[in-house]
Coordinates of C-alpha atoms in Angstrom, one line a residue:
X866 CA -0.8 -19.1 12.8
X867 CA -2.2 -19.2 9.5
X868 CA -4.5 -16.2 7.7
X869 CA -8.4 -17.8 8.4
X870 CA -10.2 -15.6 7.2
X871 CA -13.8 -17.5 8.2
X872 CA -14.5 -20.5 10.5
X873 CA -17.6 -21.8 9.0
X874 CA -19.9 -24.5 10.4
X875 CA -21.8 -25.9 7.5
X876 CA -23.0 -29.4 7.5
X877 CA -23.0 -29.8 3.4
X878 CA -19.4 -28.7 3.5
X879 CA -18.3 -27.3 -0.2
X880 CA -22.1 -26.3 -1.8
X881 CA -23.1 -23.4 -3.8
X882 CA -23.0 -20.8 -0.8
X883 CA -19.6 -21.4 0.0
X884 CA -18.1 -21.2 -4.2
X885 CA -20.4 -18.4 -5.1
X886 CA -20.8 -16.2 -2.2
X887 CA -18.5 -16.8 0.8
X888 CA -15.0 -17.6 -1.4
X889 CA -15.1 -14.6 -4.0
X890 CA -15.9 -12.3 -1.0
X891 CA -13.3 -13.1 1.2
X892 CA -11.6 -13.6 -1.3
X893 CA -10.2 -17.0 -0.2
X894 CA -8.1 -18.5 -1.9
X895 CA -7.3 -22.0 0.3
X896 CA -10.4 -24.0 1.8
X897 CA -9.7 -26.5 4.5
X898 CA -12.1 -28.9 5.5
X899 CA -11.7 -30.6 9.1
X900 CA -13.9 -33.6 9.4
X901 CA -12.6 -36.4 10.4
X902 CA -14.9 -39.1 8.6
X903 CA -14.0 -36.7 5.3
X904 CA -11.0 -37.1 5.6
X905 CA -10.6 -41.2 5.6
X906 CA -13.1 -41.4 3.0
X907 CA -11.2 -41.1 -0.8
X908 CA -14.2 -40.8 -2.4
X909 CA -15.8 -37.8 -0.6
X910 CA -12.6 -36.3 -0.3
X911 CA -12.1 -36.3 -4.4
X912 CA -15.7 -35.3 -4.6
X913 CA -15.2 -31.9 -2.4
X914 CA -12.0 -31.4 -4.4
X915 CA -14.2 -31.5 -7.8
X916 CA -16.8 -28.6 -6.1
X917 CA -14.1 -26.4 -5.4
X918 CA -13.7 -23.0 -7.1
X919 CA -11.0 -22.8 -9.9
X920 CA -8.1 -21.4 -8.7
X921 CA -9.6 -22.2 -4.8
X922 CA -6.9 -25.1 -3.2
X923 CA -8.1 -27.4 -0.8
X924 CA -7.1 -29.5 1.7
X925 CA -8.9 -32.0 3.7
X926 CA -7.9 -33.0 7.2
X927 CA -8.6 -34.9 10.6
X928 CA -8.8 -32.8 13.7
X929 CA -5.8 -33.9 14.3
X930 CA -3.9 -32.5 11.4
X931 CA -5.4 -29.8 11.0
X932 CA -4.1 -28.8 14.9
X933 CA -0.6 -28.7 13.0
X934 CA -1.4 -27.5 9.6
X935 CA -3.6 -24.4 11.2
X936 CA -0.8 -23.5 13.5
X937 CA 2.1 -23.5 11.2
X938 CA 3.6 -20.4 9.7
X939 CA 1.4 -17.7 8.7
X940 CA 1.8 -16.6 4.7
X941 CA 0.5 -13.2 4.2
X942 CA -0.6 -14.2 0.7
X943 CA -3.1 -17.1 1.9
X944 CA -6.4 -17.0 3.0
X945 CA -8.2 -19.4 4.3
X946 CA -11.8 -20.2 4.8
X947 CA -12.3 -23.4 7.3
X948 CA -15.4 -25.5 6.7
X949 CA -16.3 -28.5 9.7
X950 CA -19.5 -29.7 9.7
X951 CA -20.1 -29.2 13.9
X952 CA -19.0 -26.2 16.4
X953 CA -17.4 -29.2 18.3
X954 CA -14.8 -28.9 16.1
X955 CA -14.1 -25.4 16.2
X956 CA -14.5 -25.6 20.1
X957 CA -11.6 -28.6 19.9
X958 CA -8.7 -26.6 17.5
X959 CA -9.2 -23.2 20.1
X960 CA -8.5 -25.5 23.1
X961 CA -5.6 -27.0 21.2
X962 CA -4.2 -23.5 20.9
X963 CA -5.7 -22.3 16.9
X964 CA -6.5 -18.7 16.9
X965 CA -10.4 -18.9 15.7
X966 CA -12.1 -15.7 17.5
X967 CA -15.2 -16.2 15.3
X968 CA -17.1 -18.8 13.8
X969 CA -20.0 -18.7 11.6
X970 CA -22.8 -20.8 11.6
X971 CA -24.3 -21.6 8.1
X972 CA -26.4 -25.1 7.1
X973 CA -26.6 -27.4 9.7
X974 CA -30.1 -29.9 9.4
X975 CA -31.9 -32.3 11.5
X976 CA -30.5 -35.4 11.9
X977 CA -30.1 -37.3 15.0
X978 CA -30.7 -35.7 17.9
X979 CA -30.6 -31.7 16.6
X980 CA -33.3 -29.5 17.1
X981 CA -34.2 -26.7 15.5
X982 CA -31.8 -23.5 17.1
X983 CA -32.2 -20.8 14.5
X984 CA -33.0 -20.4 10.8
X985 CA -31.3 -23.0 9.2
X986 CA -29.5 -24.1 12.2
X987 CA -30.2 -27.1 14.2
X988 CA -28.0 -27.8 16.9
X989 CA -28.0 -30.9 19.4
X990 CA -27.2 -30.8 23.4
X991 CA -23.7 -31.1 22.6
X992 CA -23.2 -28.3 20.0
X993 CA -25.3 -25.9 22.0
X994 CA -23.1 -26.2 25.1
X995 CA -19.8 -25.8 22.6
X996 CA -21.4 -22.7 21.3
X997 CA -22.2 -21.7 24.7
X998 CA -18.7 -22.5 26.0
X999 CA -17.4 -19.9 23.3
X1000 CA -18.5 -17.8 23.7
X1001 CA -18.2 -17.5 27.6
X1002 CA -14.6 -17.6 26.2
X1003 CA -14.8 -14.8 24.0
X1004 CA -15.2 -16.6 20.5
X1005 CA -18.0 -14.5 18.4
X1006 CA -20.2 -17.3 17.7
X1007 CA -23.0 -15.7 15.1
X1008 CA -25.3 -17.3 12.0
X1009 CA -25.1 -15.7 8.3
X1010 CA -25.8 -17.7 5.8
X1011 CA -24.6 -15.5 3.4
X1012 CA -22.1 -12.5 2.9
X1013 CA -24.9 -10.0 1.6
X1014 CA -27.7 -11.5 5.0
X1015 CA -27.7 -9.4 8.2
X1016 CA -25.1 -11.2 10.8
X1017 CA -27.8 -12.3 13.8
X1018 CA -26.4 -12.3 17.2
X1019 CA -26.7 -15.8 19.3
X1020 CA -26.2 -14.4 22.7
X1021 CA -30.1 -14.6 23.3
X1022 CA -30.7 -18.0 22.3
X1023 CA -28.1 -19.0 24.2

C-alpha cells in the first residue's frame, strides 16, 4: 500500500487550496488524481500537470488504474495526496481493497442534482449515501477546507 497521506474530494481538482496550503503541509510530494473523464482527456490532463507545485509529481488515472497504482509497494519516501472530484470514488478504491480510512471533503458546487450538504459542500443522493456507507464502515469522512480551518464532524448531517 502506498503512503496517502490525504484523500481529498475537491471538485476543482489542482486549485490554489491544494498547492498553497494542503501540499506544503503535508508535505506531499506526489498528487494523484482519479477521475476517470481526466484522465482520457490530454488536454485537462496537461493542464493539471501545469498547476502542480514545483517539485510536486503527478499522476493522473482512471479508477481503474489507480486500484493498481494505489495498492502497489509502499516507498517510505512518498507521500501522496489523492484528489477525485466525488466520494463515490473514494467509496469504490476501499471496496477494491485501497487503504483510505479518511477522506476529506473540500469544494464540491452545485451542479446537477447536488444540494447544498455543508459549507462549501454540495452533495447529491448518491454521494450522501457513499459518505453515509463510510462511515458505517469506519472511514472518517469530515469537511476542512483548509489545513489552518477547524475539522467539522459529518456524523450529524448524516
Amino acid at each position: 500500500m502506498r503512503n496517502i497521506v490525504l484523500a481529498r474530494v475537491d471538485d476543482r481538482l489542482i486549485h490554489g487550496e491544494v498547492v498553497t496550503a494542503w501540499t506544503p503541509n503535508l508535505s506531499a510530494n506526489r498528487i494523484v488524481v482519479i477521475d476517470d473523464t481526466v484522465a482520457n482527456d490530454k488536454f485537462n490532463k496537461r493542464l493539471l500537470q501545469l498547476l502542480a507545485p514545483a517539485g510536486t509529481k503527478i499522476e493522473i488515472y482512471r479508477l481503474e488504474e489507480a486500484v493498481d497504482k494505489l495498492n502497489a509497494d509502499f516507498n517510505e519516501k512518498e507521500r501522496l495526496l489523492l484528489l477525485a472530484k466525488t466520494p463515490v470514488t473514494y467509496e469504490e478504491l476501499i471496496k477494491r481493497g485501497v487503504g483510505i480510512k479518511d477522506v476529506n471533503l473540500g469544494g464540491m458546487g452545485i451542479r446537477g442534482e447536488r444540494k447544498p450538504f455543508i459549507k462549501n459542500v454540495s452533495c447529491d443522493e448518491a454521494e450522501v449515501d457513499s459518505i453515509r456507507r463510510m462511515t458505517n464502515n469506519g472511514v472518517h469522512v469530515y469537511y476542512q477546507l483548509v489545513p489552518e480551518q477547524k475539522v467539522i464532524e459529518l456524523t450529524d448531517l448524516l
